PDB file of C-alpha atoms in Angstrom:
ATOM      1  CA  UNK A   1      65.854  60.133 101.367  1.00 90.00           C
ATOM      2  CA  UNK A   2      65.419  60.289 105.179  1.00 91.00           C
ATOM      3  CA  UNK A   3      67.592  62.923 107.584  1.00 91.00           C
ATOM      4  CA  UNK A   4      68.397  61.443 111.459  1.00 91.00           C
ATOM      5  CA  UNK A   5      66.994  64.511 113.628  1.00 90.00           C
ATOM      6  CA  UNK A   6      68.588  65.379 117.091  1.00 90.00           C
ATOM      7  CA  UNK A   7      72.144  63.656 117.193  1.00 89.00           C
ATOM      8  CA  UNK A   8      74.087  64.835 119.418  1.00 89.00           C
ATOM      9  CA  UNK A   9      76.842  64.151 121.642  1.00 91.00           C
ATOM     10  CA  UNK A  10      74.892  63.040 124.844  1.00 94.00           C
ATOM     11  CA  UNK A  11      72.667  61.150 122.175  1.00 93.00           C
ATOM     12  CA  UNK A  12      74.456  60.004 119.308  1.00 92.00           C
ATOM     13  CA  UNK A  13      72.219  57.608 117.838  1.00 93.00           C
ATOM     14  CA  UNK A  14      69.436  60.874 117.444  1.00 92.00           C
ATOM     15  CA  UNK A  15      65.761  60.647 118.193  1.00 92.00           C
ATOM     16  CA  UNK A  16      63.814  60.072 115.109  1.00 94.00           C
ATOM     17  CA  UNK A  17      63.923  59.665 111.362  1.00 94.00           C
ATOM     18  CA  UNK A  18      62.242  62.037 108.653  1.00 92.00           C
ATOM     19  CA  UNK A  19      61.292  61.972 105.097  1.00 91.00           C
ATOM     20  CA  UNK A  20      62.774  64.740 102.877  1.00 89.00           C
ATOM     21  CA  UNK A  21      60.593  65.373 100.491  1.00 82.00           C
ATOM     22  CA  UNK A  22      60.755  65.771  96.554  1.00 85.00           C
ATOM     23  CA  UNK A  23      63.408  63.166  95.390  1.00 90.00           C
ATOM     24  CA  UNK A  24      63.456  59.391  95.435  1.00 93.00           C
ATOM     25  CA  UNK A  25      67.395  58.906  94.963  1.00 93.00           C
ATOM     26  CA  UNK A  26      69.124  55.881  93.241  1.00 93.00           C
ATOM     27  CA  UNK A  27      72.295  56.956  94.833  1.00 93.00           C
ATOM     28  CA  UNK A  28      73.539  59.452  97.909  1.00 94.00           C
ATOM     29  CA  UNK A  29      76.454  61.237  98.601  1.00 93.00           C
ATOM     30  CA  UNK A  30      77.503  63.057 101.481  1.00 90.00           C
ATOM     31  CA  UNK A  31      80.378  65.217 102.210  1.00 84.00           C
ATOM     32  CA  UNK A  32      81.591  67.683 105.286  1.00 79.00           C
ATOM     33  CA  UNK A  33      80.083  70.386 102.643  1.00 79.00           C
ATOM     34  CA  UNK A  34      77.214  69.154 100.690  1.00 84.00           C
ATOM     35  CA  UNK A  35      74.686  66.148 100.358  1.00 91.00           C
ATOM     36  CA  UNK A  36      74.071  64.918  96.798  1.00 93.00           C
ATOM     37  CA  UNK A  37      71.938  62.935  94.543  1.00 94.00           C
ATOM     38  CA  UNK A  38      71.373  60.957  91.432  1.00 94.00           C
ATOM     39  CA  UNK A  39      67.224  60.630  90.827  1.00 94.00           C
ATOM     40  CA  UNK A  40      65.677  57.428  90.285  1.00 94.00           C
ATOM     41  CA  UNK A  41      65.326  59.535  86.411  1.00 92.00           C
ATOM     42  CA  UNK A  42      68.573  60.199  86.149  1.00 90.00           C
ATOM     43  CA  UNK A  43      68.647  63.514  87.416  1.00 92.00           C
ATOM     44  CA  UNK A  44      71.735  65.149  89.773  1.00 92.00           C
ATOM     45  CA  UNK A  45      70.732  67.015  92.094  1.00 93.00           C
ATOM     46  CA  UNK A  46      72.093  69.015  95.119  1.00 91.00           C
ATOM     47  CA  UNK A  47      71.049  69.782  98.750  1.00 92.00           C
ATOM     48  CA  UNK A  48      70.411  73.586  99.939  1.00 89.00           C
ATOM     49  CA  UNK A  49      70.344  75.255 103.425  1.00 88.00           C
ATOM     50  CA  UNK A  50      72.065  71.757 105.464  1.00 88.00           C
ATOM     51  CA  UNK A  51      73.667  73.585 108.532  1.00 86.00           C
ATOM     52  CA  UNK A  52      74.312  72.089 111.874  1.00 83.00           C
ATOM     53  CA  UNK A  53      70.695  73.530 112.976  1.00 86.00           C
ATOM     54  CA  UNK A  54      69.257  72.573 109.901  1.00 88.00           C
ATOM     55  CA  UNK A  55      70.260  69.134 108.820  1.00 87.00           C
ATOM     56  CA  UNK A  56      66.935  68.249 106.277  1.00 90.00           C
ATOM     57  CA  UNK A  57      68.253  71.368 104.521  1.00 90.00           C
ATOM     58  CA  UNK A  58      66.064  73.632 102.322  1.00 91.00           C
ATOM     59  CA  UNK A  59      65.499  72.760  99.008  1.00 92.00           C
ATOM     60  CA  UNK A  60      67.193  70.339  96.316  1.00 93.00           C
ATOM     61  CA  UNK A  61      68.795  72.233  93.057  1.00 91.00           C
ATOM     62  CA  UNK A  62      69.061  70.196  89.840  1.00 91.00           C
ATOM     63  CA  UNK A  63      72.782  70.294  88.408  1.00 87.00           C
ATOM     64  CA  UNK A  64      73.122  70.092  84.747  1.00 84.00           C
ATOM     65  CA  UNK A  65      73.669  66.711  83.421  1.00 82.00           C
ATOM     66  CA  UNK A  66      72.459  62.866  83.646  1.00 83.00           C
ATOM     67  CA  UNK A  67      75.123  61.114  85.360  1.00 90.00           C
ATOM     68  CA  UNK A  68      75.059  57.020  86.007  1.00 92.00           C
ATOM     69  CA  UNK A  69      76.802  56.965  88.852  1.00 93.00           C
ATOM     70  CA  UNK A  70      78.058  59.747  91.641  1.00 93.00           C
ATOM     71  CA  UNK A  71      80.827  59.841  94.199  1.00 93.00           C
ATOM     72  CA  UNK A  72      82.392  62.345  96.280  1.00 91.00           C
ATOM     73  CA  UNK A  73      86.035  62.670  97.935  1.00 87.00           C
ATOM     74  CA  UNK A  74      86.591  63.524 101.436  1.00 80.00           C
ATOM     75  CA  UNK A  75      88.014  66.944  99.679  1.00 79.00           C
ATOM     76  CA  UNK A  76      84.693  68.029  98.364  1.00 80.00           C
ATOM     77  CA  UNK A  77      85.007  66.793  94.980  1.00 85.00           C
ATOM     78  CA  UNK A  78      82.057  65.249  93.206  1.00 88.00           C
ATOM     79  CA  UNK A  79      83.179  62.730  90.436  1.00 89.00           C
ATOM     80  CA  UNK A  80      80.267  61.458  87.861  1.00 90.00           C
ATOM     81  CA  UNK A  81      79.783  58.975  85.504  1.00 90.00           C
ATOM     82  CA  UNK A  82      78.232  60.262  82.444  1.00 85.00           C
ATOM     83  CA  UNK A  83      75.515  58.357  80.348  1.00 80.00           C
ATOM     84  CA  UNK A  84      77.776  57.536  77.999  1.00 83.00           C
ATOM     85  CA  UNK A  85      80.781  56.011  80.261  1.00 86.00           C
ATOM     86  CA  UNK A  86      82.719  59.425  80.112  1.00 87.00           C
ATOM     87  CA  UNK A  87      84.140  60.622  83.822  1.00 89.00           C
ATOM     88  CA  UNK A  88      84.019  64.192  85.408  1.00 86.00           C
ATOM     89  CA  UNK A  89      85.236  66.094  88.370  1.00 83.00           C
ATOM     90  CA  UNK A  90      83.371  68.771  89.676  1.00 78.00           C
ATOM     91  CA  UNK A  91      85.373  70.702  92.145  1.00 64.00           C
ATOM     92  CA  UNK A  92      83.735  73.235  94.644  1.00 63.00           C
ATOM     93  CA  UNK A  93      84.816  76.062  96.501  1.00 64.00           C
ATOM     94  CA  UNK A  94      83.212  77.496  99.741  1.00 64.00           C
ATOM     95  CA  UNK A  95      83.732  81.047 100.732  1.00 65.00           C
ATOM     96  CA  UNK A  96      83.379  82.941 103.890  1.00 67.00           C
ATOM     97  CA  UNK A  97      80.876  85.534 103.874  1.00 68.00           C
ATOM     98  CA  UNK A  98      83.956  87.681 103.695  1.00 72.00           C
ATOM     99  CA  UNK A  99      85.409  86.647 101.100  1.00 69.00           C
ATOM    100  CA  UNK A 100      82.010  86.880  99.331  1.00 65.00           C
ATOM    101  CA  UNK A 101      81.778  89.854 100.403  1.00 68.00           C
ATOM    102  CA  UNK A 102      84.992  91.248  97.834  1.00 69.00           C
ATOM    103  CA  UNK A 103      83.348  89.529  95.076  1.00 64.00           C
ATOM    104  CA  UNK A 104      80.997  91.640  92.731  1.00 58.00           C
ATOM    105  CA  UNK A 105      77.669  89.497  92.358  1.00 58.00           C
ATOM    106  CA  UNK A 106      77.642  90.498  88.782  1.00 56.00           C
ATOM    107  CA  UNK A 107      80.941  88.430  88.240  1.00 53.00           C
ATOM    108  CA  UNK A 108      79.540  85.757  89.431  1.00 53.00           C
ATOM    109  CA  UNK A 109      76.502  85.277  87.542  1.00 51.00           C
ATOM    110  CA  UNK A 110      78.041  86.170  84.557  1.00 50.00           C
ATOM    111  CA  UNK A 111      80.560  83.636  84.512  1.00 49.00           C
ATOM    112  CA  UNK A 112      77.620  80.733  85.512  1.00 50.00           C
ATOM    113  CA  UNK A 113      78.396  80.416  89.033  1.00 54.00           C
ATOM    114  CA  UNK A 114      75.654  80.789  91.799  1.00 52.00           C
ATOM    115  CA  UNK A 115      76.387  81.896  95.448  1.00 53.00           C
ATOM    116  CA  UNK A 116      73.729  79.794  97.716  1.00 51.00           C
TER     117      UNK A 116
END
């Protein structure tokens, strides 16, 4: 997996490619709110800390399961194939720090949901 480094408006073609490091991907998927992938071992994994200033992002986080195939929707919906031909929807929800902010951590945790 490779990240384009310093597009921009006045140079929309960027300046230079870079490795990110720790997963050779079979398959990518990129939406306005995440960047995901499906391991060369089967693994599905997710993209950390991608902002606008940070575009290689932080760190990948494994997602339970071993899909075949991934896709995502323009509404931020990840669909899977699952080893065994079965389909799945994942939908996520983004929150403003605000709205986070009303929301007891505890909650949260306890109901197998993680804020990153």
């Amino acid at each position: 997996v490779h990240v384009r480094l310093g597009v921009s408006i006045e140079l929309p073609g960027g300046r230079a490619w870079e490795s990110v490091a720790d997963v050779l991907a079979a398959s990518l998927c990129i939406s306005e709110q995440a960047v995901w992938a499906l391991s060369v071992h089967g693994e599905l994994l997710r993209r950390c800390g991608v902002t606008p200033r940070n575009p290689m992002g932080l760190y990948w986080k494994r997602v339970p399961g071993s899909p075949s195939q991934i896709a995502i929707t323009p509404h931020n919906e990840l669909w899977v194939i699952g080893d065994e031909g079965e389909l799945f929807i994942q939908e996520m929800c983004v929150y403003t720090s605000r709205q986070l902010s009303e929301v007891r951590t505890e909650s949260v945790e306890e109901a197998g949901w993680e804020i990153l």
